[in-house]
mmCIF file of C-alpha atoms in Angstrom:
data_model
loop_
_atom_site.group_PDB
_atom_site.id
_atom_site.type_symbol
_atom_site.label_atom_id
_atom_site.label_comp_id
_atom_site.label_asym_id
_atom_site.label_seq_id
_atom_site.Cartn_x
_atom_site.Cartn_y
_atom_site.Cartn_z
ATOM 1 C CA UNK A 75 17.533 -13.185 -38.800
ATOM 2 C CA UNK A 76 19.523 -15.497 -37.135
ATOM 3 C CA UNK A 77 20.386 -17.651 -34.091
ATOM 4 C CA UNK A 78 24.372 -17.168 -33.122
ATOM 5 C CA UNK A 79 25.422 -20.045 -30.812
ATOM 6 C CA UNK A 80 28.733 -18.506 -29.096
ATOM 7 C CA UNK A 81 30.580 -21.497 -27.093
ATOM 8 C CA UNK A 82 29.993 -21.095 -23.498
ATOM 9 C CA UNK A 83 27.245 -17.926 -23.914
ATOM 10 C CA UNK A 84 23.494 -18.565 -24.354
ATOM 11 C CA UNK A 85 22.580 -17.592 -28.108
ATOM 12 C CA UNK A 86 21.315 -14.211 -29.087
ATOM 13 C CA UNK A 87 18.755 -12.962 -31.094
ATOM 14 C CA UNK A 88 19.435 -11.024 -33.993
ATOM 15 C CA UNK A 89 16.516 -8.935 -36.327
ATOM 16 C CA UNK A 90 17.116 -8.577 -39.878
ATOM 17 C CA UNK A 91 17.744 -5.582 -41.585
ATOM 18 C CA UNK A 92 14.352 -3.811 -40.935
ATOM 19 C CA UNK A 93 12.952 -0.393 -41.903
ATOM 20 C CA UNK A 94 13.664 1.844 -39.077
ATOM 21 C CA UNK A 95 10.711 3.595 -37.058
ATOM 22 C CA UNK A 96 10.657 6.649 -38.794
ATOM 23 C CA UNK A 97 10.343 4.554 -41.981
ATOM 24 C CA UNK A 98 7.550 2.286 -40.703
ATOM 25 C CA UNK A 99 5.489 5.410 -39.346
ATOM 26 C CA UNK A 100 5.980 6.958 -43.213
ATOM 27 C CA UNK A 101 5.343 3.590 -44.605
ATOM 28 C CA UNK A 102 1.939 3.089 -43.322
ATOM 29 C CA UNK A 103 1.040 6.539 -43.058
ATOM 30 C CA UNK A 104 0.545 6.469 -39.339
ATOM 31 C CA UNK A 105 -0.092 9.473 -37.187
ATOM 32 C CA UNK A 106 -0.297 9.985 -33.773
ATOM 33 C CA UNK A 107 -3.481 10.685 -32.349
ATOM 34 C CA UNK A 108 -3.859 13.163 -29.781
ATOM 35 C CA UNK A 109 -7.118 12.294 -28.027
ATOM 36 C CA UNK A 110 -5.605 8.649 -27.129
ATOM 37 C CA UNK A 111 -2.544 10.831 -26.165
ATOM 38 C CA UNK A 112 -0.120 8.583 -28.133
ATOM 39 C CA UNK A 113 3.843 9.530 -28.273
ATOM 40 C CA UNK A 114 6.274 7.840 -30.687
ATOM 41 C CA UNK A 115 9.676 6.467 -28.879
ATOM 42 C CA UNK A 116 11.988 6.685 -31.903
ATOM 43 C CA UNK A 117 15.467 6.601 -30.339
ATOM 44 C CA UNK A 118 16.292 2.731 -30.149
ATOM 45 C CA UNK A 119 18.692 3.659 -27.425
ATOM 46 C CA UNK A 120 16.223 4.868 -25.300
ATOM 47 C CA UNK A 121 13.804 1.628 -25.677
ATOM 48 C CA UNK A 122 16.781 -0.923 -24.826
ATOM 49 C CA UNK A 123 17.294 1.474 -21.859
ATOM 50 C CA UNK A 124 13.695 1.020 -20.803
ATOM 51 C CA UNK A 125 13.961 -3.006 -21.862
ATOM 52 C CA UNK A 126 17.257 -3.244 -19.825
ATOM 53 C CA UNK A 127 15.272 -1.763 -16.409
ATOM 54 C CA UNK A 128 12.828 -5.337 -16.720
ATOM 55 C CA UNK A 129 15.674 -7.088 -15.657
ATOM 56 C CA UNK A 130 17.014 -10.624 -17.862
ATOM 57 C CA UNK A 131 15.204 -10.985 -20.670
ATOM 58 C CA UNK A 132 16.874 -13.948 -21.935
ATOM 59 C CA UNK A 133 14.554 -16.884 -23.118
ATOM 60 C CA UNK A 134 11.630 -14.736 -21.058
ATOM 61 C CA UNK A 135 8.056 -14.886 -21.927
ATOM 62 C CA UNK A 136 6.585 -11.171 -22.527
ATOM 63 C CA UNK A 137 3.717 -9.133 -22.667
ATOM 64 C CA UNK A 138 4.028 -5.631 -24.339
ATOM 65 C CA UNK A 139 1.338 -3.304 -23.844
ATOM 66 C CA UNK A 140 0.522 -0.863 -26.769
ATOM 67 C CA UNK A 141 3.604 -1.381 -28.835
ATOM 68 C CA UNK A 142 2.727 1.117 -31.418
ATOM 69 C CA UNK A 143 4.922 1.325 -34.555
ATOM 70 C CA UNK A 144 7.282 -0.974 -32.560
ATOM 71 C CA UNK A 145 10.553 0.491 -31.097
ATOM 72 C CA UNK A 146 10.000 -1.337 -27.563
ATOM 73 C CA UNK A 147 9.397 -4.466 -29.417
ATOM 74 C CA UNK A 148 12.248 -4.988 -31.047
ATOM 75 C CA UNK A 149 14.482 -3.893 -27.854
ATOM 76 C CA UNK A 150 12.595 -6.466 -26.673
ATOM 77 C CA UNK A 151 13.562 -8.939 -29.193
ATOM 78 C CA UNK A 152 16.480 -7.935 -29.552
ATOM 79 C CA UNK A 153 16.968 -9.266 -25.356
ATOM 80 C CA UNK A 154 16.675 -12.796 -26.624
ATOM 81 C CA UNK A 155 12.924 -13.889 -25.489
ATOM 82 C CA UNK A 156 11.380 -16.691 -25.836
ATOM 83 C CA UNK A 157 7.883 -15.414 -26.099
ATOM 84 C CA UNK A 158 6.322 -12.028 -26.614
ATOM 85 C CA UNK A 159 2.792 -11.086 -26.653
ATOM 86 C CA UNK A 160 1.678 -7.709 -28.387
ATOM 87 C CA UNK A 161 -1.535 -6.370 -27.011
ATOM 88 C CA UNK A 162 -2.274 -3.005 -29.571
ATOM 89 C CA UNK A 163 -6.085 -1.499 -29.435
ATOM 90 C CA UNK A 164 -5.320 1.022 -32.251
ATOM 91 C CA UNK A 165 -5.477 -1.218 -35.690
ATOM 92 C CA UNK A 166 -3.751 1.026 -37.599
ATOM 93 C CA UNK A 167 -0.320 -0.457 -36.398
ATOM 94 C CA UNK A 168 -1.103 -3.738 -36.697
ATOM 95 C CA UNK A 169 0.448 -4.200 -40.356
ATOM 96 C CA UNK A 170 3.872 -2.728 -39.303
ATOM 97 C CA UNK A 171 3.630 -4.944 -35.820
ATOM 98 C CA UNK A 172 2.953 -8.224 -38.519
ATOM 99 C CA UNK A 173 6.217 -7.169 -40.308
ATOM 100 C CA UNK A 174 8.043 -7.423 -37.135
ATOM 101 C CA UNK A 175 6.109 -11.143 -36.248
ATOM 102 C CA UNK A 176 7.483 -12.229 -39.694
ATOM 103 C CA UNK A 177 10.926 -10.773 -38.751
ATOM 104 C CA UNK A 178 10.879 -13.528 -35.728
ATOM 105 C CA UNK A 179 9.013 -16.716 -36.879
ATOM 106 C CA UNK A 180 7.686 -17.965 -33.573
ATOM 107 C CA UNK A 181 8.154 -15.783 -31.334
ATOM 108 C CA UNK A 182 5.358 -13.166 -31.424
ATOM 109 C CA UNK A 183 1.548 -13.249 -31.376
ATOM 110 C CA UNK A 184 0.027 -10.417 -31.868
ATOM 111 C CA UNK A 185 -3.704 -9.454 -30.315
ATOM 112 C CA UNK A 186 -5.775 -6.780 -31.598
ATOM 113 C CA UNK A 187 -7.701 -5.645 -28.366
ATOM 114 C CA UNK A 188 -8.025 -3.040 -25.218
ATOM 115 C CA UNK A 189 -5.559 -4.264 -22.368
ATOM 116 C CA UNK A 190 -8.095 -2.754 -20.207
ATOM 117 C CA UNK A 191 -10.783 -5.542 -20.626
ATOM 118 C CA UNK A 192 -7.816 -8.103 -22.359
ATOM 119 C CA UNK A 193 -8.075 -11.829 -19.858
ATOM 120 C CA UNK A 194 -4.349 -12.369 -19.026
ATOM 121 C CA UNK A 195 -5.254 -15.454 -17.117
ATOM 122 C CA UNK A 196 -4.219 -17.492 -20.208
ATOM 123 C CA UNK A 197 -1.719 -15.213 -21.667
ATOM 124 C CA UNK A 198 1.397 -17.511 -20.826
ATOM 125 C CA UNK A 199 1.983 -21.375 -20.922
ATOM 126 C CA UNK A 200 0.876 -23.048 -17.600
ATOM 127 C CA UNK A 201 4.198 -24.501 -16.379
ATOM 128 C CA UNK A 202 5.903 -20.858 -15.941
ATOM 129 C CA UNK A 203 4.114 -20.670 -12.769
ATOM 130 C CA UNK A 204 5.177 -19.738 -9.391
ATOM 131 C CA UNK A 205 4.633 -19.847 -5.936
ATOM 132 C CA UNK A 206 3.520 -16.205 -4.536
ATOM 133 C CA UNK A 207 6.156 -17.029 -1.810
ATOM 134 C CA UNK A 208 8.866 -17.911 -4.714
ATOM 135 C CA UNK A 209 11.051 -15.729 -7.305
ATOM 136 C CA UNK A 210 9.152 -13.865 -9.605
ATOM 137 C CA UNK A 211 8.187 -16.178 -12.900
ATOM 138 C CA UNK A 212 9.937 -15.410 -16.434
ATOM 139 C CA UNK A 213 7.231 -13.400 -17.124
ATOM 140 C CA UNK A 214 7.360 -9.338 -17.492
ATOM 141 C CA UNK A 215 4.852 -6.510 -18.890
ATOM 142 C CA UNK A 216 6.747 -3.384 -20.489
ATOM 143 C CA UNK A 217 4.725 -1.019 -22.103
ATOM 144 C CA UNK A 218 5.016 2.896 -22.992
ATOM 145 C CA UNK A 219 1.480 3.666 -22.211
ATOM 146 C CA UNK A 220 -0.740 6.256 -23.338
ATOM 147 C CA UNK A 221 -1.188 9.262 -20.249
ATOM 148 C CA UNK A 222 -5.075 8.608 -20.858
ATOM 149 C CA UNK A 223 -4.491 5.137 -19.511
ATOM 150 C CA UNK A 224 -2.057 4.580 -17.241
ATOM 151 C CA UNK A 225 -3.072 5.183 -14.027
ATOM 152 C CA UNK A 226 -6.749 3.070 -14.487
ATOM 153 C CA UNK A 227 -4.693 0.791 -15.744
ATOM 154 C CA UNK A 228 -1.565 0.783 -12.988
ATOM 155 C CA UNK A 229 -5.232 0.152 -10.285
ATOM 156 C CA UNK A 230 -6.228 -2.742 -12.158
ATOM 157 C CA UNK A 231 -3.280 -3.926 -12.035
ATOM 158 C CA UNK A 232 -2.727 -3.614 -8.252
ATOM 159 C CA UNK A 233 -6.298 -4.782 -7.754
ATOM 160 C CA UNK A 234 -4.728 -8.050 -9.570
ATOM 161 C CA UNK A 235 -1.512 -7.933 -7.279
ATOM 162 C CA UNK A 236 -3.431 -8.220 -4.253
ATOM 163 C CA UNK A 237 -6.201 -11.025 -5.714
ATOM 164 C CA UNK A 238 -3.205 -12.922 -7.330
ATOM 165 C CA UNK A 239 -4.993 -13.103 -10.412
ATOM 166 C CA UNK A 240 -4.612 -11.517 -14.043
ATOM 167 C CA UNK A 241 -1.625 -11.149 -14.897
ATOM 168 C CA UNK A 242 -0.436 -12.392 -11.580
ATOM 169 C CA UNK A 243 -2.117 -15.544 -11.243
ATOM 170 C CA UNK A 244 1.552 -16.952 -12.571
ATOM 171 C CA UNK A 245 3.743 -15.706 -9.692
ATOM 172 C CA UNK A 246 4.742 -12.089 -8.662
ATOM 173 C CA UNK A 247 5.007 -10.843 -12.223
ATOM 174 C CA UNK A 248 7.127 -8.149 -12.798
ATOM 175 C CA UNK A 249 5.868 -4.431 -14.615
ATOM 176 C CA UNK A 250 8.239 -1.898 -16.380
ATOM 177 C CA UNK A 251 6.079 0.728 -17.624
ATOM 178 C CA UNK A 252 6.099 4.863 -18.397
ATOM 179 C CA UNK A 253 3.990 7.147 -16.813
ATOM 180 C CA UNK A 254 3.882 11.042 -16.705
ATOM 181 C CA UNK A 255 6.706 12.029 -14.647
ATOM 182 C CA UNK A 256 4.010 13.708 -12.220
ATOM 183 C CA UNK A 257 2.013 10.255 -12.054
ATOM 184 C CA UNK A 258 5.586 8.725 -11.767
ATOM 185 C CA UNK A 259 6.827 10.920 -8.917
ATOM 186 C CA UNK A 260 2.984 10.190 -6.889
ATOM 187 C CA UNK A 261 3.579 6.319 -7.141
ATOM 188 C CA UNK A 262 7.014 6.585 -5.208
ATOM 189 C CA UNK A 263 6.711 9.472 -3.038
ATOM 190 C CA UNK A 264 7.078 9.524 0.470
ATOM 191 C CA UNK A 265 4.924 10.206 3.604
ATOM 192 C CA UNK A 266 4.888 13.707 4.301
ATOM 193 C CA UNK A 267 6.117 14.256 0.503
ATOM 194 C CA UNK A 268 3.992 16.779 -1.970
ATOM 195 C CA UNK A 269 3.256 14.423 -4.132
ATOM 196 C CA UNK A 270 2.255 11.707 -1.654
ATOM 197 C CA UNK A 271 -1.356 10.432 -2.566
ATOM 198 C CA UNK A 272 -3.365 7.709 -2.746
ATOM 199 C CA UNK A 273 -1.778 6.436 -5.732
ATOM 200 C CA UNK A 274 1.599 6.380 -3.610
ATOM 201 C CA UNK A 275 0.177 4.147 -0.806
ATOM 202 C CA UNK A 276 -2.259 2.015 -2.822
ATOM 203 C CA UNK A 277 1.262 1.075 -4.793
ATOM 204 C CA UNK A 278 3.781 1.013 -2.647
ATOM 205 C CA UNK A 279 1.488 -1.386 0.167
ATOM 206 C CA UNK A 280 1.612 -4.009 -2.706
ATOM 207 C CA UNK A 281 4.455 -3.571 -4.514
ATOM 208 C CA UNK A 282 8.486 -2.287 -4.506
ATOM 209 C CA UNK A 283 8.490 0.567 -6.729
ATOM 210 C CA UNK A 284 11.116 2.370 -8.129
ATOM 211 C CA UNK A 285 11.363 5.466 -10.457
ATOM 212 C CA UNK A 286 14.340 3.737 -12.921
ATOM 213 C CA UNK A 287 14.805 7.230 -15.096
ATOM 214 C CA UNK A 288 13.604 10.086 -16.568
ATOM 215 C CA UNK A 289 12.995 10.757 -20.414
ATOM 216 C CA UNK A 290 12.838 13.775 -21.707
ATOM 217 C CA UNK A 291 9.419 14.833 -23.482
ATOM 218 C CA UNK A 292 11.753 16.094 -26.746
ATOM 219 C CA UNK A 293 12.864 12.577 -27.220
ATOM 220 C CA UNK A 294 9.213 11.738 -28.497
ATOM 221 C CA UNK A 295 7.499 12.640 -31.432
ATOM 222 C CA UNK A 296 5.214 14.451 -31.255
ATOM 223 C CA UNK A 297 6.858 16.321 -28.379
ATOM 224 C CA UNK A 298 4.410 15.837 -25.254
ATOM 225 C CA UNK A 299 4.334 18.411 -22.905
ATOM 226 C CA UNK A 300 5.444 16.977 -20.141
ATOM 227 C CA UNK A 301 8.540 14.841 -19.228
ATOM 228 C CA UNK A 302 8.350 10.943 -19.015
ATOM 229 C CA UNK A 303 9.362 8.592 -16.162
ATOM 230 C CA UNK A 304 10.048 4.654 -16.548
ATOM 231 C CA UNK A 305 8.767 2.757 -13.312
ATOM 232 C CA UNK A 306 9.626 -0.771 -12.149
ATOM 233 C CA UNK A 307 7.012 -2.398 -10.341
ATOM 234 C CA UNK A 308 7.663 -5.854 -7.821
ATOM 235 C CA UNK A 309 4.911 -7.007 -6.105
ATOM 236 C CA UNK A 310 5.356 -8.105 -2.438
ATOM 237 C CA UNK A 311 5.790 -11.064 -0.989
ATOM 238 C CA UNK A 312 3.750 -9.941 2.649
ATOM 239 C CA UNK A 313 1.057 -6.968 1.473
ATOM 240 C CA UNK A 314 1.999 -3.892 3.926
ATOM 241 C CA UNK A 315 -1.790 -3.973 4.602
ATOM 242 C CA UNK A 316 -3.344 -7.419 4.884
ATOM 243 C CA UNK A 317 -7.012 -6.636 4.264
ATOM 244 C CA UNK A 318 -9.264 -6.830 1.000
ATOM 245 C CA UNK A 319 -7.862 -4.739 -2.055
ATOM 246 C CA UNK A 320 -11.456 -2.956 -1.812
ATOM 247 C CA UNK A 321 -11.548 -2.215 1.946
ATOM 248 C CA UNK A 322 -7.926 -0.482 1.428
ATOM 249 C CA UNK A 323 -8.969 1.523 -1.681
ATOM 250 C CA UNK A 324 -12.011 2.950 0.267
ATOM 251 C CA UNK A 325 -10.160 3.972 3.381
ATOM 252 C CA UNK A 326 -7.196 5.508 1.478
ATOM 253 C CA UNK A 327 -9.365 7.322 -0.947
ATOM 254 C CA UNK A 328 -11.224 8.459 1.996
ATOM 255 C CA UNK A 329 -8.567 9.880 3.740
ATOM 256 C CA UNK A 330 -7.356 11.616 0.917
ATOM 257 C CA UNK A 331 -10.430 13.180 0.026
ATOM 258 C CA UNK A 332 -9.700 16.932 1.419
ATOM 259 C CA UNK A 333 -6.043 16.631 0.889
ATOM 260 C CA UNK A 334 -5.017 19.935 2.517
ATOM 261 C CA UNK A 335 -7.374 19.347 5.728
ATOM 262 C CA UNK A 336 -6.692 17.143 8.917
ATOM 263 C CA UNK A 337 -6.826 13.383 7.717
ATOM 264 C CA UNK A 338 -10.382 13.100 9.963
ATOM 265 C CA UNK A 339 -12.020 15.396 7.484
ATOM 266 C CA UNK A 340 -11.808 12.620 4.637
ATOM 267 C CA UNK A 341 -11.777 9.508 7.218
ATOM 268 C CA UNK A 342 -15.112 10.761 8.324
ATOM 269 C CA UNK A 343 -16.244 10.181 4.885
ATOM 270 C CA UNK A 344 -16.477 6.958 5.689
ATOM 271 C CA UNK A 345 -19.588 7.016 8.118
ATOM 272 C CA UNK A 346 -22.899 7.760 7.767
ATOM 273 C CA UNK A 347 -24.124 11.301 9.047
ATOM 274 C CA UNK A 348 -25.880 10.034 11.726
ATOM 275 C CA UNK A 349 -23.510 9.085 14.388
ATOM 276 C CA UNK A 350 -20.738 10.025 12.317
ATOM 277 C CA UNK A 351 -18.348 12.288 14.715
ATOM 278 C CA UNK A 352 -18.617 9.528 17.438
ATOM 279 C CA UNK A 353 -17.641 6.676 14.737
ATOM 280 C CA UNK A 354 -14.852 8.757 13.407
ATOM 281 C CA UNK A 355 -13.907 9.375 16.993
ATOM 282 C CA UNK A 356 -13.714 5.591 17.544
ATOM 283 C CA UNK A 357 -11.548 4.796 14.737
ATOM 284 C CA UNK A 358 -9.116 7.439 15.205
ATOM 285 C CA UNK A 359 -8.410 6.533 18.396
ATOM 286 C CA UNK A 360 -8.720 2.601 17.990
ATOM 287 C CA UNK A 361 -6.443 2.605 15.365
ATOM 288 C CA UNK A 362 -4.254 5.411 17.294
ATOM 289 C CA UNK A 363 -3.740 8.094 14.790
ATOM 290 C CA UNK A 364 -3.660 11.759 15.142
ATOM 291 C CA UNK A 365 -6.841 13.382 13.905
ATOM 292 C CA UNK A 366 -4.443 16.883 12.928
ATOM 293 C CA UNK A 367 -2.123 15.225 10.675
ATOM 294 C CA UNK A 368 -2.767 15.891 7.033
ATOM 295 C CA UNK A 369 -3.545 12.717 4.747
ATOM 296 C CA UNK A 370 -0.494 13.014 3.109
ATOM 297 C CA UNK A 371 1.508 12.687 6.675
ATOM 298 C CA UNK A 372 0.060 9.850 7.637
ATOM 299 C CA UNK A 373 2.894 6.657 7.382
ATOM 300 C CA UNK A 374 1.797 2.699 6.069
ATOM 301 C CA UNK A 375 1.149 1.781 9.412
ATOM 302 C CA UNK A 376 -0.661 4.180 9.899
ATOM 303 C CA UNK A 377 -3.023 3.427 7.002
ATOM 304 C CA UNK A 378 -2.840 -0.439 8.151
ATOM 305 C CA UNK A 379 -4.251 0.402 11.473
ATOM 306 C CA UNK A 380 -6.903 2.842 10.203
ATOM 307 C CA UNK A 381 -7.631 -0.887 7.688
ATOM 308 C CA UNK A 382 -7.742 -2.742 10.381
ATOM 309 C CA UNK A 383 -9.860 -0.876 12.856
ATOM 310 C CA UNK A 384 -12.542 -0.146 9.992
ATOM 311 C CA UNK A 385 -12.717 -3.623 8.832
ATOM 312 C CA UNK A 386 -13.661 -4.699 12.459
ATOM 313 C CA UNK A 387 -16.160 -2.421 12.754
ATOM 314 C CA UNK A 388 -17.399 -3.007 9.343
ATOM 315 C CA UNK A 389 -17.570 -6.704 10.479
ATOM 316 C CA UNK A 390 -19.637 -5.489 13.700
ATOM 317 C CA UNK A 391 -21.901 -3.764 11.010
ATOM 318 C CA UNK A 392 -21.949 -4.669 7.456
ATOM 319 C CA UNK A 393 -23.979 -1.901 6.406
ATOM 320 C CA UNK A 394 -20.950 0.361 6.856
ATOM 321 C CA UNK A 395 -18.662 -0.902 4.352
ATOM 322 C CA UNK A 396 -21.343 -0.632 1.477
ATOM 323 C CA UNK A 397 -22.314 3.169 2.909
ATOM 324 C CA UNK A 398 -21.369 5.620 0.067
ATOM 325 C CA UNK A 399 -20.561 9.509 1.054
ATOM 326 C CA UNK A 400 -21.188 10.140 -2.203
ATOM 327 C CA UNK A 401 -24.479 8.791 -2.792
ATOM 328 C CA UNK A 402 -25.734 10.552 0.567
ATOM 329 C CA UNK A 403 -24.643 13.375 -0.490
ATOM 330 C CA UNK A 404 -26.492 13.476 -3.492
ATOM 331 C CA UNK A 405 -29.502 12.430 -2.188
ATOM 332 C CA UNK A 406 -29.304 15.700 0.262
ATOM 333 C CA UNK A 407 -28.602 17.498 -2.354
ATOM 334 C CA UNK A 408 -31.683 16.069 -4.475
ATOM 335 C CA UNK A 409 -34.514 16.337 -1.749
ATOM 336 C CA UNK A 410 -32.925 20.347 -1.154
ATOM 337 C CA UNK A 411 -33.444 21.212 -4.631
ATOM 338 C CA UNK A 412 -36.929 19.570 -4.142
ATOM 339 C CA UNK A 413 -37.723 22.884 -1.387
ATOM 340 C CA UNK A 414 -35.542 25.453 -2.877
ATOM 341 C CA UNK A 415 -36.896 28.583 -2.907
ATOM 342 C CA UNK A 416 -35.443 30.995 -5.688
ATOM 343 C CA UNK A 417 -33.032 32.537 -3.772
ATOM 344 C CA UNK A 418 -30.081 29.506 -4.388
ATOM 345 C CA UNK A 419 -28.459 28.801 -0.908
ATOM 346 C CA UNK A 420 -24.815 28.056 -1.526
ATOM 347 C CA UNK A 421 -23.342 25.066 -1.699
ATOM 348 C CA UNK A 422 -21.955 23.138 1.421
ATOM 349 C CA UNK A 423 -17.836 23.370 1.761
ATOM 350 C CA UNK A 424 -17.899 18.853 0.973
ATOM 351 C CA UNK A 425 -19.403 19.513 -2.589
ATOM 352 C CA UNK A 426 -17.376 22.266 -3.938
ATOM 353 C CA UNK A 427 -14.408 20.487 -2.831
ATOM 354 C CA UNK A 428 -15.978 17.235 -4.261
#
């Protein structure tokens, strides 16, 4: 390895000869495993293509989220940073990962955990930090995540965006990560698009997201069976909808709750049975929306003014925002198995579709 000062260009990072990926998977026997859904990236061109969608890496501090056998990380190198962290849950790759910290003395730390419950507060030095209001810091996540993950994962994450904390408690830190091209084509879609869902609004009110390219399933090993999609995430200066991450969840996953029905069938989800139709009633026309369109019609104002009106009358009664639809209906459901008679009644039209 090496450090070539050019006059007049910033220096450039070079690895040294290292076993390729194929080698290093052969090397230390590794295999991937199908119930953590795990797919190799082999082709090197295809990982600086997803390392050149994170923007300029140069003398960047990085966090790479399940680098496997390695190919990302050593695009990543290979962009010059100054810093990059390796979070890897599966301990099996941590021996090729250490050959790749010895490769660049300094520049990697490697941490054996589960990104999922990983504290990111005090991932990156202190003095990279940023105003929300500000650029986004030198500070990216890139990761080829595992299908079983990502979307949990992509919520956290938002939940994060719109608490300014995690990962985000530097600045408006920037994500390039893969996703099933379905998953992929639901965080960017459009109102009155098919795949339009809550995923799409609970991204796209936080953050600019765009679908970079597509990579084709054969290009992994083993072959998934879907297609792959590389998304960039930038989170927002100015939410779209300026309430509580948790208030927004609940009202979009309410709405979208019977998908193919008019959007008042899920929004009345949110209200108790008792008084329910009259409440619904009130927020639909409070927060002027028509009751026919289908959840997946409905615009971002739309879904800020349905917000808005429910956190007002969640702040006229508190009770409302901790009601769960759920929960009642189970308890129905409990005390009528309690009096059923042998011949089963069928179940309501809610919990089949739920």
């Amino acid at each position: 390895f090496c450090l070539m000062a050019v006059p007049g260009k910033a220096a450039t990072f070079h690895l040294p000869p290292l076993p390729t990926i194929g080698e290093i998977i052969k090397l230390f026997r590794l295999k991937a495993q199908k119930q953590l859904s795990q797919n190799f990236l082999l082709d090197l061109r295809l990982t600086d293509k997803i390392v050149r969608q994170a923007g300029k890496l140069q003398n960047a501090h990085v966090c790479e989220v399940g680098p496997g056998p390695g190919g990302i990380t050593r695009s990543i190198l290979s962009a010059g940073v100054e810093q990059l962290l390796l979070i890897e849950k599966d301990a099996r790759f941590i021996p090729g990962l250490q050959m790749l910290s010895e490769a660049a003395p300094g520049k990697v730390h490697i941490v054996h955990g589960d990104i999922l419950t990983y504290k990111m507060e005090k991932a990156f030095p202190k003095h990279l930090k940023k105003n929300w209001e500000d650029e986004p810091p030198d500070i990216h996540i890139i990761g080829n995540l595992p299908f079983s993950v990502s979307t949990p994962l992509i919520i956290k994450w938002l939940e994060n965006v719109s608490k300014k904390d995690g990962p985000f408690i530097y600045g408006r830190t920037q994500m390039t990560l893969t996703f099933q091209k379905e998953v992929a084509e639901r965080l960017i879609a459009n109102p009155g698009g098919k795949q339009r869902s809550r995923l799409s609004v609970m991204s796209q009110h936080l953050c600019t997201v765009e679908n970079c390219f597509i990579i084709p399933g054969e290009a992994f090993v083993p072959k998934p069976e879907v297609d792959v999609a590389v998304v960039h995430f930038t989170p927002l200066v100015q939410p779209k909808i300026q309430q509580p991450f948790e208030l927004v969840e609940k009202v979009v996953r309410s709405a979208f709750q019977f998908r193919r029905k008019y959007c008042f069938r899920g929004i009345e989800t949110l209200f108790p049975e008792s008084g329910r139709l009259k409440r619904t009633e009130q927020l639909m026309m409070t927060a002027n929306v028509d009751p026919t369109l289908r959840p997946f019609e409905l615009s971002m104002s739309q879904f800020r003014n349905l917000c808005d009106t429910y956190r007002k009358m969640c702040d006229e009664d508190p009770s409302l925002f901790v009601y769960n639809f759920r929960e009642e209906l189970k308890q129905k459901k409990k005390m009528r198995n309690l009096f059923r008679s042998t011949n089963h009644p069928k179940q309501t039209e809610e919990e089949n579709e739920l």
